Amino acid sequence: MNAFQYKSGQLHCEDVSVARLAEEFGTPLYVYSRQHIVGQWQALDKAMKPLEHLVCYAVKANSNLSVLRALAEAGAGFDIVSGGELERVIRAGGDPTKCVFAGVGKTAMEIERALRCGIGCFNVESLPELLRIASIADAMGRRAPVALRVNPGVDPDTHHYISTGKHESKFGIALQDALAVYRAAAEMPGIEIRGVQTHIGSQITKTAPYVLAIRKMLPLIQQVRALAPQTLEFFDIGGGLGIRYRNERPPAAAAFAAAVKPLLRNLGLRIVLEPGRFIVGNGGVLLTRVQYVKQTPVKRFVIVDAAMNDLIRPSLYESYHEIVPVRKLSARRMFQADVVGPVCESGDFLAQDRRMAAVGEGELLAVMSAGAYGMAMSSNYNSRGRAAEVLVDGRRYALARRREGVGELMQAEIS
Ligand SMILES: Cc1ncc(COP(=O)(O)O)c(C=O)c1O
């Protein structure tokens, strides 16, 4: 579904005019569509049937409690990477037994807390981490459920910052080392081998890298089954499903499932998925107001009130986000401009050399496809309070996070 559409010349999120939200809550403002977010989760969930499966939403993409609650109510599991994300899931009514806990640097405190909460599984990224989990579980008189995150050495053909399954990545355990680590795990009283996991990267717009990665993992799965026939339950094929930012043609949920299911059908294991961007990416926009239009001898700058601290993807990954005026005029002039924020960095831009609708001071713009890795990666750089967030559901909407005030920025500091 496309949750963001013009109605009577005004951009709407579902049935709510986003200009109205900007009036009420100010800018910069993140606006999310509940129907889009839950709909994406449901589409993937439905597409994976009749295989036994669990779609674990990757919390890192957008960790707002209202978003998590909507997904928990739909029945989602969660993929978490920190103790903080675990607490968010619990606060939002999510079930820790439906959580997989990834990340290369889990601390002893995080491991202990996750064990006490009954975490579904640790996705273990190294032998030292496995040893630490085993010893903590031992001391607690428990057995920790684990899967190893295995690097199949597949190039997902995406930005190198978000490619994770290649051999030189910091993530996971190399495929050729994995069996030895599983053998060690099988000898540890504090460990129960529950699964095998892989994740090859993010914003993957083709099915072929998944098919290749799964194929490369299948022999290992049989070897692990022989090691832990009683306890092996799942194969987690990670996240990374891409979305359309500009002109990409990523597979829909059904096409993705159709490509991978034939390889997974006869495994007799539950299939776990960890999508983040696919669920929330196109379910959110960042609303921002034009402050000035500045003309230099060589360039035009549209200076807006959102900045790299609100949405860092263009600066960090050179990502493209469509930027549209909230009020659509049929006969708008076009011009070329950089859309930039007030932060004191040349890298603070939302678009560069963009051919766009000619907008003027005071106008509202929507930065599209900003639901994933937008607010979640925001910061207080330049002592800027973080944006507010609103969740829309049909005609209804509710503030999901209030705007951060300057007082809050200084709250934890001592002078
Ligand atoms: C282990 C793991 N799972 C899932 C995800 C979610 O990725 P995406 O939002 O691209 O689906 C990531 C992203 O970094 C990840 O590292």
Short mmCIF file of C-alpha atoms and ligand atoms in Angstrom, two decimals:
data_model
loop_
_atom_site.label_atom_id
_atom_site.label_comp_id
_atom_site.label_asym_id
_atom_site.label_seq_id
_atom_site.Cartn_x
_atom_site.Cartn_y
_atom_site.Cartn_z
CA MET A 1 0.00 0.00 0.00
CA ASN A 2 1.05 3.60 -0.46
CA ALA A 3 0.12 5.32 2.78
CA PHE A 4 1.26 8.76 1.60
CA GLN A 5 -0.85 10.26 -1.17
CA TYR A 6 -2.13 13.62 -2.28
CA LYS A 7 -5.81 14.28 -1.66
CA SER A 8 -7.22 17.60 -2.89
CA GLY A 9 -3.66 18.79 -3.46
CA GLN A 10 -2.50 18.10 0.09
CA LEU A 11 -0.20 15.28 1.09
CA HIS A 12 -1.95 12.86 3.43
CA CYS A 13 -0.80 10.04 5.63
CA GLU A 14 -3.70 7.61 5.38
CA ASP A 15 -6.68 9.95 6.02
CA VAL A 16 -4.83 12.72 7.81
CA SER A 17 -3.41 15.85 6.17
CA VAL A 18 0.25 16.04 7.13
CA ALA A 19 0.10 19.87 6.99
CA ARG A 20 -2.37 19.67 9.84
CA LEU A 21 0.06 17.51 11.82
CA ALA A 22 2.86 20.02 11.18
CA GLU A 23 0.58 22.82 12.43
CA GLU A 24 -0.26 20.91 15.59
CA PHE A 25 3.12 19.39 16.44
CA GLY A 26 5.64 21.60 14.62
CA THR A 27 8.57 20.60 12.45
CA PRO A 28 10.79 18.69 11.97
CA LEU A 29 8.24 15.92 12.49
CA TYR A 30 8.29 12.22 11.71
CA VAL A 31 4.92 10.88 10.61
CA TYR A 32 4.29 7.12 10.46
CA SER A 33 1.46 5.08 8.98
CA ARG A 34 0.31 2.30 11.28
CA GLN A 35 -1.55 0.59 8.44
CA HIS A 36 1.55 0.50 6.26
CA ILE A 37 3.78 -0.84 9.03
CA VAL A 38 1.44 -3.55 10.23
CA GLY A 39 0.46 -4.31 6.62
CA GLN A 40 4.07 -4.95 5.61
CA TRP A 41 4.58 -7.30 8.54
CA GLN A 42 1.36 -9.13 7.72
CA ALA A 43 2.28 -9.40 4.03
CA LEU A 44 5.53 -11.15 4.84
CA ASP A 45 3.91 -13.30 7.49
CA LYS A 46 1.26 -14.42 5.01
CA ALA A 47 3.76 -14.97 2.19
CA MET A 48 5.88 -17.36 4.27
CA LYS A 49 2.91 -19.66 4.91
CA PRO A 50 2.52 -22.60 5.07
CA LEU A 51 6.09 -22.88 6.38
CA GLU A 52 6.38 -22.63 10.13
CA HIS A 53 7.96 -19.23 10.60
CA LEU A 54 8.32 -16.11 12.71
CA VAL A 55 8.84 -12.61 11.35
CA CYS A 56 11.00 -10.79 13.90
CA TYR A 57 10.94 -7.06 13.27
CA ALA A 58 14.45 -5.52 13.49
CA VAL A 59 13.97 -2.93 16.22
CA LYS A 60 17.03 -0.92 15.18
CA ALA A 61 15.19 0.35 12.09
CA ASN A 62 12.63 2.27 14.15
CA SER A 63 12.39 1.68 17.87
CA ASN A 64 9.53 4.02 18.76
CA LEU A 65 7.38 2.35 21.42
CA SER A 66 4.14 3.00 19.51
CA VAL A 67 5.58 1.30 16.42
CA LEU A 68 6.76 -1.65 18.52
CA ARG A 69 3.38 -1.91 20.23
CA ALA A 70 1.55 -1.99 16.89
CA LEU A 71 3.79 -4.82 15.71
CA ALA A 72 3.60 -6.70 19.02
CA GLU A 73 -0.21 -6.55 18.75
CA ALA A 74 0.03 -8.01 15.25
CA GLY A 75 2.01 -10.96 16.64
CA ALA A 76 5.55 -9.97 15.66
CA GLY A 77 8.72 -11.30 17.16
CA PHE A 78 11.64 -8.90 17.47
CA ASP A 79 15.28 -8.81 16.46
CA ILE A 80 17.23 -6.80 19.03
CA VAL A 81 20.86 -5.70 19.32
CA SER A 82 21.10 -4.23 22.80
CA GLY A 83 19.74 -4.34 26.32
CA GLY A 84 18.05 -1.04 25.56
CA GLU A 85 16.12 -2.54 22.66
CA LEU A 86 15.10 -5.47 24.87
CA GLU A 87 13.65 -3.07 27.46
CA ARG A 88 11.79 -1.23 24.69
CA VAL A 89 10.25 -4.45 23.42
CA ILE A 90 9.13 -5.42 26.92
CA ARG A 91 7.72 -1.92 27.56
CA ALA A 92 5.78 -2.12 24.29
CA GLY A 93 4.17 -5.43 25.26
CA GLY A 94 6.43 -7.64 23.11
CA ASP A 95 7.27 -11.17 24.12
CA PRO A 96 10.98 -11.77 24.98
CA THR A 97 10.60 -15.44 24.11
CA LYS A 98 9.93 -14.27 20.54
CA CYS A 99 13.13 -12.18 20.47
CA VAL A 100 16.46 -12.94 18.85
CA PHE A 101 19.39 -11.05 20.32
CA ALA A 102 22.16 -10.18 17.81
CA GLY A 103 25.19 -7.87 18.02
CA VAL A 104 28.95 -8.36 18.18
CA GLY A 105 29.51 -6.79 21.61
CA LYS A 106 26.93 -8.14 24.06
CA THR A 107 27.95 -7.23 27.61
CA ALA A 108 27.70 -9.56 30.61
CA MET A 109 24.89 -7.40 32.00
CA GLU A 110 22.92 -7.59 28.76
CA ILE A 111 23.37 -11.37 28.57
CA GLU A 112 22.24 -11.91 32.14
CA ARG A 113 19.19 -9.67 31.77
CA ALA A 114 18.20 -11.38 28.51
CA LEU A 115 18.50 -14.81 30.14
CA ARG A 116 16.35 -13.70 33.08
CA CYS A 117 13.70 -12.42 30.65
CA GLY A 118 13.61 -15.76 28.84
CA ILE A 119 15.11 -14.49 25.57
CA GLY A 120 14.16 -16.61 22.56
CA CYS A 121 17.72 -16.94 21.31
CA PHE A 122 21.14 -15.32 21.28
CA ASN A 123 22.52 -14.95 17.78
CA VAL A 124 26.18 -15.43 18.67
CA GLU A 125 28.80 -13.58 16.63
CA SER A 126 32.10 -15.05 17.94
CA LEU A 127 33.66 -17.83 20.02
CA PRO A 128 34.59 -15.46 22.89
CA GLU A 129 30.96 -14.33 23.04
CA LEU A 130 29.79 -17.95 23.13
CA LEU A 131 32.16 -18.68 26.01
CA ARG A 132 30.86 -15.67 27.92
CA ILE A 133 27.22 -16.64 27.41
CA ALA A 134 28.00 -20.22 28.46
CA SER A 135 29.71 -19.15 31.66
CA ILE A 136 26.95 -16.68 32.63
CA ALA A 137 24.24 -19.27 31.94
CA ASP A 138 26.20 -21.85 33.94
CA ALA A 139 26.49 -19.53 36.91
CA MET A 140 22.73 -18.93 36.73
CA GLY A 141 22.04 -22.67 36.51
CA ARG A 142 20.52 -22.24 33.06
CA ARG A 143 21.10 -23.26 29.48
CA ALA A 144 21.26 -20.36 27.06
CA PRO A 145 19.45 -20.84 23.72
CA VAL A 146 21.85 -19.97 20.91
CA ALA A 147 22.25 -19.80 17.16
CA LEU A 148 25.52 -18.89 15.52
CA ARG A 149 25.45 -16.01 13.09
CA VAL A 150 27.28 -17.41 10.10
CA ASN A 151 28.85 -15.40 7.32
CA PRO A 152 28.24 -17.16 4.06
CA GLY A 153 30.58 -14.86 2.11
CA VAL A 154 27.89 -13.51 -0.20
CA ASP A 155 27.98 -10.08 -1.77
CA PRO A 156 24.47 -8.62 -1.46
CA ASP A 157 25.23 -5.87 -4.00
CA THR A 158 24.34 -2.96 -1.73
CA HIS A 159 26.15 0.00 -0.13
CA HIS A 160 29.37 -1.25 1.50
CA TYR A 161 28.38 0.24 4.89
CA ILE A 162 25.32 -2.02 5.00
CA SER A 163 26.82 -5.15 3.49
CA THR A 164 27.44 -7.57 6.35
CA GLY A 165 27.70 -11.12 5.04
CA LYS A 166 31.03 -10.84 3.27
CA HIS A 167 34.17 -12.45 4.69
CA GLU A 168 35.78 -9.15 5.71
CA SER A 169 32.75 -8.05 7.76
CA LYS A 170 33.02 -7.66 11.56
CA PHE A 171 29.78 -9.58 11.92
CA GLY A 172 29.26 -13.28 12.36
CA ILE A 173 31.47 -16.33 12.13
CA ALA A 174 33.00 -17.43 8.83
CA LEU A 175 31.21 -20.36 7.22
CA GLN A 176 34.40 -22.47 7.26
CA ASP A 177 34.79 -21.93 11.04
CA ALA A 178 31.17 -22.39 12.01
CA LEU A 179 31.08 -26.17 12.44
CA ALA A 180 34.05 -26.11 14.83
CA VAL A 181 32.32 -23.46 16.95
CA TYR A 182 29.06 -25.47 16.91
CA ARG A 183 31.05 -28.54 18.04
CA ALA A 184 32.49 -26.53 20.92
CA ALA A 185 28.98 -25.26 21.76
CA ALA A 186 27.63 -28.80 21.86
CA GLU A 187 30.11 -29.57 24.65
CA MET A 188 29.13 -26.60 26.82
CA PRO A 189 26.63 -27.39 29.57
CA GLY A 190 25.43 -23.77 29.63
CA ILE A 191 24.51 -23.79 25.93
CA GLU A 192 21.60 -25.23 24.00
CA ILE A 193 21.96 -25.15 20.23
CA ARG A 194 18.63 -23.90 18.89
CA GLY A 195 19.37 -22.48 15.49
CA VAL A 196 21.51 -21.34 12.62
CA GLN A 197 21.43 -17.70 11.55
CA THR A 198 22.72 -15.61 8.69
CA HIS A 199 22.22 -12.02 7.55
CA ILE A 200 23.94 -10.74 4.44
CA GLY A 201 23.20 -7.02 4.43
CA SER A 202 20.59 -4.34 4.03
CA GLN A 203 18.59 -2.72 1.20
CA ILE A 204 18.89 -5.86 -0.92
CA THR A 205 16.73 -5.45 -4.00
CA LYS A 206 17.14 -8.88 -5.58
CA THR A 207 16.29 -12.37 -4.44
CA ALA A 208 19.45 -13.99 -5.89
CA PRO A 209 21.78 -13.11 -2.97
CA TYR A 210 19.31 -14.71 -0.53
CA VAL A 211 19.04 -17.84 -2.63
CA LEU A 212 22.83 -18.06 -2.85
CA ALA A 213 23.31 -17.50 0.89
CA ILE A 214 20.69 -20.10 1.81
CA ARG A 215 22.21 -22.62 -0.58
CA LYS A 216 25.62 -22.09 0.97
CA MET A 217 24.17 -22.60 4.46
CA LEU A 218 22.26 -25.83 3.80
CA PRO A 219 25.17 -28.29 4.26
CA LEU A 220 26.05 -26.64 7.59
CA ILE A 221 22.45 -26.99 8.75
CA GLN A 222 22.59 -30.74 8.19
CA GLN A 223 25.86 -30.96 10.13
CA VAL A 224 24.42 -28.95 13.02
CA ARG A 225 21.32 -31.15 13.00
CA ALA A 226 23.57 -34.17 13.46
CA LEU A 227 25.25 -32.44 16.41
CA ALA A 228 22.05 -31.27 18.12
CA PRO A 229 19.19 -33.39 16.77
CA GLN A 230 16.95 -32.82 19.78
CA THR A 231 17.30 -29.08 20.14
CA LEU A 232 17.82 -27.55 16.67
CA GLU A 233 14.61 -25.66 15.93
CA PHE A 234 15.12 -22.85 13.46
CA PHE A 235 16.97 -21.37 10.53
CA ASP A 236 17.09 -17.60 10.64
CA ILE A 237 17.68 -16.08 7.20
CA GLY A 238 18.09 -12.54 8.52
CA GLY A 239 16.67 -9.28 7.23
CA GLY A 240 17.80 -6.85 4.56
CA LEU A 241 14.83 -6.84 2.21
CA GLY A 242 15.03 -3.63 0.21
CA ILE A 243 12.43 -0.97 -0.49
CA ARG A 244 11.85 1.58 -3.20
CA TYR A 245 13.48 4.94 -2.45
CA ARG A 246 13.77 6.14 -6.03
CA ASN A 247 13.48 3.70 -8.91
CA GLU A 248 14.54 0.40 -7.33
CA ARG A 249 12.36 -2.60 -8.00
CA PRO A 250 12.67 -4.73 -4.89
CA PRO A 251 10.70 -7.96 -4.73
CA ALA A 252 7.34 -7.81 -3.00
CA ALA A 253 6.81 -10.11 -0.02
CA ALA A 254 5.21 -12.79 -2.20
CA ALA A 255 8.04 -12.78 -4.75
CA PHE A 256 10.67 -12.94 -2.03
CA ALA A 257 8.89 -15.84 -0.35
CA ALA A 258 8.41 -17.64 -3.66
CA ALA A 259 12.17 -17.49 -4.26
CA VAL A 260 13.28 -18.79 -0.87
CA LYS A 261 10.53 -21.20 0.17
CA PRO A 262 11.49 -24.04 -2.20
CA LEU A 263 14.92 -24.20 -0.52
CA LEU A 264 13.48 -24.15 2.98
CA ARG A 265 10.42 -26.34 2.59
CA ASN A 266 11.94 -29.68 3.49
CA LEU A 267 14.22 -28.60 6.30
CA GLY A 268 11.70 -29.29 9.04
CA LEU A 269 12.85 -26.13 10.81
CA ARG A 270 11.02 -22.96 11.75
CA ILE A 271 12.14 -20.12 9.47
CA VAL A 272 12.92 -16.84 11.17
CA LEU A 273 13.17 -13.53 9.29
CA GLU A 274 14.50 -10.22 10.61
CA PRO A 275 13.22 -7.43 8.36
CA GLY A 276 13.50 -3.83 9.51
CA ARG A 277 13.50 -1.41 6.60
CA PHE A 278 10.95 -3.48 4.67
CA ILE A 279 8.43 -3.06 7.49
CA VAL A 280 8.84 0.63 8.32
CA GLY A 281 10.88 2.33 5.56
CA ASN A 282 8.07 3.50 3.31
CA GLY A 283 5.75 3.86 6.29
CA GLY A 284 7.29 7.14 7.42
CA VAL A 285 8.10 10.66 6.21
CA LEU A 286 10.05 13.49 7.75
CA LEU A 287 8.21 16.80 7.54
CA THR A 288 10.33 19.90 7.44
CA ARG A 289 9.73 23.60 6.82
CA VAL A 290 11.75 25.77 4.45
CA GLN A 291 13.58 28.48 6.40
CA TYR A 292 15.39 30.26 3.60
CA VAL A 293 16.18 29.89 -0.07
CA LYS A 294 19.75 31.03 -0.55
CA GLN A 295 21.35 31.75 -3.89
CA THR A 296 25.15 31.78 -4.14
CA PRO A 297 27.08 32.53 -7.34
CA VAL A 298 27.16 28.81 -8.11
CA LYS A 299 24.34 27.13 -6.30
CA ARG A 300 20.89 27.37 -4.84
CA PHE A 301 20.31 26.08 -1.31
CA VAL A 302 16.92 25.28 0.16
CA ILE A 303 17.63 25.57 3.88
CA VAL A 304 15.15 23.58 5.94
CA ASP A 305 14.64 23.01 9.65
CA ALA A 306 15.52 19.29 9.51
CA ALA A 307 19.17 18.33 9.41
CA MET A 308 21.62 15.46 9.38
CA ASN A 309 21.01 14.98 13.09
CA ASP A 310 17.38 14.15 12.22
CA LEU A 311 18.07 12.03 9.13
CA ILE A 312 21.68 11.04 8.60
CA ARG A 313 21.21 8.59 5.72
CA PRO A 314 21.97 11.07 2.90
CA SER A 315 25.18 12.22 4.64
CA LEU A 316 26.27 8.78 5.79
CA TYR A 317 25.34 6.58 2.84
CA GLU A 318 24.68 9.15 0.12
CA SER A 319 21.15 7.79 0.19
CA TYR A 320 18.47 9.20 -2.03
CA HIS A 321 15.22 10.33 -0.43
CA GLU A 322 12.51 11.80 -2.58
CA ILE A 323 11.56 15.30 -1.36
CA VAL A 324 8.15 16.65 -2.25
CA PRO A 325 6.14 19.74 -1.37
CA VAL A 326 3.28 18.99 1.00
CA ARG A 327 1.02 21.27 -1.05
CA LYS A 328 0.84 20.16 -4.63
CA LEU A 329 0.34 22.88 -7.23
CA SER A 330 -0.47 21.80 -10.75
CA ALA A 331 1.76 24.44 -12.37
CA ARG A 332 4.84 24.51 -10.23
CA ARG A 333 8.09 25.72 -11.64
CA MET A 334 11.03 23.36 -11.14
CA PHE A 335 14.50 24.35 -10.01
CA GLN A 336 17.74 22.70 -9.04
CA ALA A 337 18.95 22.98 -5.47
CA ASP A 338 20.70 21.37 -2.53
CA VAL A 339 18.32 20.77 0.35
CA VAL A 340 20.34 21.39 3.48
CA GLY A 341 19.85 21.72 7.22
CA PRO A 342 21.17 24.22 9.77
CA VAL A 343 23.94 21.96 11.14
CA CYS A 344 27.47 23.30 10.79
CA GLU A 345 28.82 20.60 8.48
CA SER A 346 29.17 20.67 4.72
CA GLY A 347 27.93 17.09 4.90
CA ASP A 348 24.61 18.28 6.30
CA PHE A 349 22.34 17.74 3.34
CA LEU A 350 19.13 15.89 2.57
CA ALA A 351 19.56 16.17 -1.19
CA GLN A 352 22.20 17.50 -3.54
CA ASP A 353 21.80 19.00 -6.99
CA ARG A 354 18.18 17.95 -6.90
CA ARG A 355 15.74 18.91 -9.60
CA MET A 356 12.72 19.68 -7.51
CA ALA A 357 9.55 21.73 -7.26
CA ALA A 358 10.46 25.38 -6.75
CA VAL A 359 9.58 25.98 -3.13
CA GLY A 360 9.77 29.14 -1.08
CA GLU A 361 10.28 30.27 2.49
CA GLY A 362 7.74 28.86 4.93
CA GLU A 363 6.66 25.96 2.74
CA LEU A 364 6.41 22.43 4.03
CA LEU A 365 8.38 19.59 2.47
CA ALA A 366 8.09 15.86 3.04
CA VAL A 367 11.22 13.75 2.95
CA MET A 368 9.84 10.42 1.80
CA SER A 369 10.76 6.85 2.82
CA ALA A 370 12.14 8.03 6.14
CA GLY A 371 10.50 5.46 8.42
CA ALA A 372 13.62 3.27 8.74
CA TYR A 373 16.98 4.38 10.14
CA GLY A 374 15.66 7.93 10.40
CA MET A 375 14.67 8.81 13.95
CA ALA A 376 16.47 5.69 15.17
CA MET A 377 19.81 7.12 14.00
CA SER A 378 19.12 10.69 15.06
CA SER A 379 21.36 12.59 17.44
CA ASN A 380 21.59 15.84 19.37
CA TYR A 381 24.51 17.18 17.32
CA ASN A 382 24.70 20.98 17.46
CA SER A 383 22.52 20.76 20.61
CA ARG A 384 19.45 20.20 18.54
CA GLY A 385 16.53 18.54 20.27
CA ARG A 386 15.22 15.48 18.49
CA ALA A 387 12.12 15.70 16.30
CA ALA A 388 8.64 14.70 17.44
CA GLU A 389 6.95 11.56 16.07
CA VAL A 390 3.30 10.93 15.24
CA LEU A 391 1.58 7.65 14.45
CA VAL A 392 -1.44 7.82 12.14
CA ASP A 393 -4.13 5.17 11.98
CA GLY A 394 -6.90 5.92 9.47
CA ARG A 395 -8.44 9.23 10.55
CA ARG A 396 -6.86 9.06 13.96
CA TYR A 397 -3.41 10.11 15.01
CA ALA A 398 -1.43 10.34 18.21
CA LEU A 399 1.83 11.83 19.31
CA ALA A 400 4.28 8.93 19.60
CA ARG A 401 7.15 11.00 20.95
CA ARG A 402 7.12 14.63 21.95
CA ARG A 403 9.72 17.05 20.71
CA GLU A 404 12.85 17.10 22.82
CA GLY A 405 13.41 20.37 24.64
CA VAL A 406 16.76 22.03 25.33
CA GLY A 407 16.31 21.34 29.05
CA GLU A 408 16.17 17.60 28.37
CA LEU A 409 19.39 17.77 26.38
CA MET A 410 21.26 19.02 29.42
CA GLN A 411 19.49 16.89 32.00
CA ALA A 412 22.19 14.26 32.41
CA GLU A 413 25.05 16.73 32.47
CA ILE A 414 26.86 18.00 35.56
CA SER A 415 28.29 21.50 35.78
C1 LIG B 1 21.42 -9.08 12.09
C2 LIG B 1 20.51 -8.12 11.43
N1 LIG B 1 19.24 -8.48 11.22
C3 LIG B 1 18.36 -7.64 10.64
C4 LIG B 1 18.73 -6.38 10.25
C5 LIG B 1 17.71 -5.50 9.62
O1 LIG B 1 18.08 -5.09 8.37
P1 LIG B 1 17.00 -4.40 7.41
O2 LIG B 1 16.47 -3.22 8.10
O3 LIG B 1 17.79 -4.05 6.20
O4 LIG B 1 15.96 -5.43 7.14
C6 LIG B 1 20.05 -5.97 10.41
C7 LIG B 1 20.49 -4.64 9.97
O5 LIG B 1 21.55 -4.15 10.15
C8 LIG B 1 20.97 -6.86 11.03
O6 LIG B 1 22.24 -6.51 11.24
#
